[in-house]
GROMACS .gro file of C-alpha atoms in nm:
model
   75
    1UNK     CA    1   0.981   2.531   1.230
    2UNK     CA    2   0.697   2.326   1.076
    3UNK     CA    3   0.711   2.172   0.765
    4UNK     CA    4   0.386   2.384   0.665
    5UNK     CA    5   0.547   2.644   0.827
    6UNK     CA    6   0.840   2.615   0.604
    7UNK     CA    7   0.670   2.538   0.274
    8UNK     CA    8   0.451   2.872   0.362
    9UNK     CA    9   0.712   3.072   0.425
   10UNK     CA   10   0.846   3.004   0.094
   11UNK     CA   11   0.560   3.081  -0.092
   12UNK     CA   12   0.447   2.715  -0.187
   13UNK     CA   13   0.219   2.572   0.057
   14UNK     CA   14  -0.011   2.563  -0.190
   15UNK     CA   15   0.109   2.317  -0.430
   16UNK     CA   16   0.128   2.079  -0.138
   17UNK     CA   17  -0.138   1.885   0.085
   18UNK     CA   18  -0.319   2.027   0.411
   19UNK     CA   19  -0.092   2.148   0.644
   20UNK     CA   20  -0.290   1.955   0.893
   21UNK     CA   21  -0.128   1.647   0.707
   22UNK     CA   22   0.198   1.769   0.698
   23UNK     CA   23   0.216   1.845   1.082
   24UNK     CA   24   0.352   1.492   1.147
   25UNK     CA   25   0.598   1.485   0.871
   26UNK     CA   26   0.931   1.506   1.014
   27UNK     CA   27   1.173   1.709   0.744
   28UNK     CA   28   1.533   1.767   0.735
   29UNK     CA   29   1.732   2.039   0.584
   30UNK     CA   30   1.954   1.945   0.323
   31UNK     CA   31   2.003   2.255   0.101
   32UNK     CA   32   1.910   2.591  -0.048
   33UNK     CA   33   1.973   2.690  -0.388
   34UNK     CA   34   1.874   3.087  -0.330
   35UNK     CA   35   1.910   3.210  -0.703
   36UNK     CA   36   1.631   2.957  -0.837
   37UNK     CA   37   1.458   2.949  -0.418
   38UNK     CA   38   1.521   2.548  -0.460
   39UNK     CA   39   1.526   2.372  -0.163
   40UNK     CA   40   1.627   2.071  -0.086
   41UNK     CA   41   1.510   1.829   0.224
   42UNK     CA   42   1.452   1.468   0.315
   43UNK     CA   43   1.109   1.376   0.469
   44UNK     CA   44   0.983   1.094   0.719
   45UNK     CA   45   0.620   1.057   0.721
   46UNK     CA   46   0.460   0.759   0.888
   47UNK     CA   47   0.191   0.633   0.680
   48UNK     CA   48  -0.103   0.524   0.897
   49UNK     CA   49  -0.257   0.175   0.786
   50UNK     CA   50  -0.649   0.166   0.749
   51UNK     CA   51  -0.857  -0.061   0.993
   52UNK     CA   52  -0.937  -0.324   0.737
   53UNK     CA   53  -0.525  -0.368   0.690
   54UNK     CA   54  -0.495  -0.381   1.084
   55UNK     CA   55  -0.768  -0.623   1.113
   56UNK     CA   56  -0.646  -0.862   0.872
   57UNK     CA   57  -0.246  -0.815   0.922
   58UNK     CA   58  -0.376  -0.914   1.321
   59UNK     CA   59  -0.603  -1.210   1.236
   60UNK     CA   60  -0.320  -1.345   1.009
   61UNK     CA   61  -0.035  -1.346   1.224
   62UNK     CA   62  -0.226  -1.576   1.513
   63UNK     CA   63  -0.242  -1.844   1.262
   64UNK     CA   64   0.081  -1.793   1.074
   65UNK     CA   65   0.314  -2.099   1.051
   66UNK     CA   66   0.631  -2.066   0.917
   67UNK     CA   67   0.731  -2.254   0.659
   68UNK     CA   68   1.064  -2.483   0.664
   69UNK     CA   69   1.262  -2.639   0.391
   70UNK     CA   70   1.473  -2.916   0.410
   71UNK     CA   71   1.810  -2.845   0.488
   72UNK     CA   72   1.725  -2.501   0.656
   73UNK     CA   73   1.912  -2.457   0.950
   74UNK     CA   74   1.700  -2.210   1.098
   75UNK     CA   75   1.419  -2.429   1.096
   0.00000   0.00000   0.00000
């Protein structure tokens, strides 16, 4: 089942976003609480970056130099 599935079978889809939005989050079941119809559940949802962001994070790394301290043994 679908999180917006899940959400509208419990009667609250609408306090949450689009379920077009909520297609890709991944859920897991952690509990139900019947008496107060409280669920509980951890969610994964990858956060697309915007163009701009993609654009600069690429131009950056080709000129990134790392930077070494004296005494770093990694370096």
């Amino acid at each position: 089942m679908s999180l917006p599935q899940l959400l509208s079978a419990l009667g609250v889809a609408d306090r949450y976003g689009p379920a077009a939005d909520l297609e890709r989050v991944a859920y897991e079941f952690v509990d139900y609480y019947a008496p107060k119809r409280l669920l509980e559940y951890a969610a994964r949802a990858p956060l697309p970056l915007p163009d701009e962001a993609r654009r600069f994070l690429a131009d950056y790394a080709k000129t990134y130099t790392p930077v070494a301290f004296e005494g770093d043994e990694h370096a």
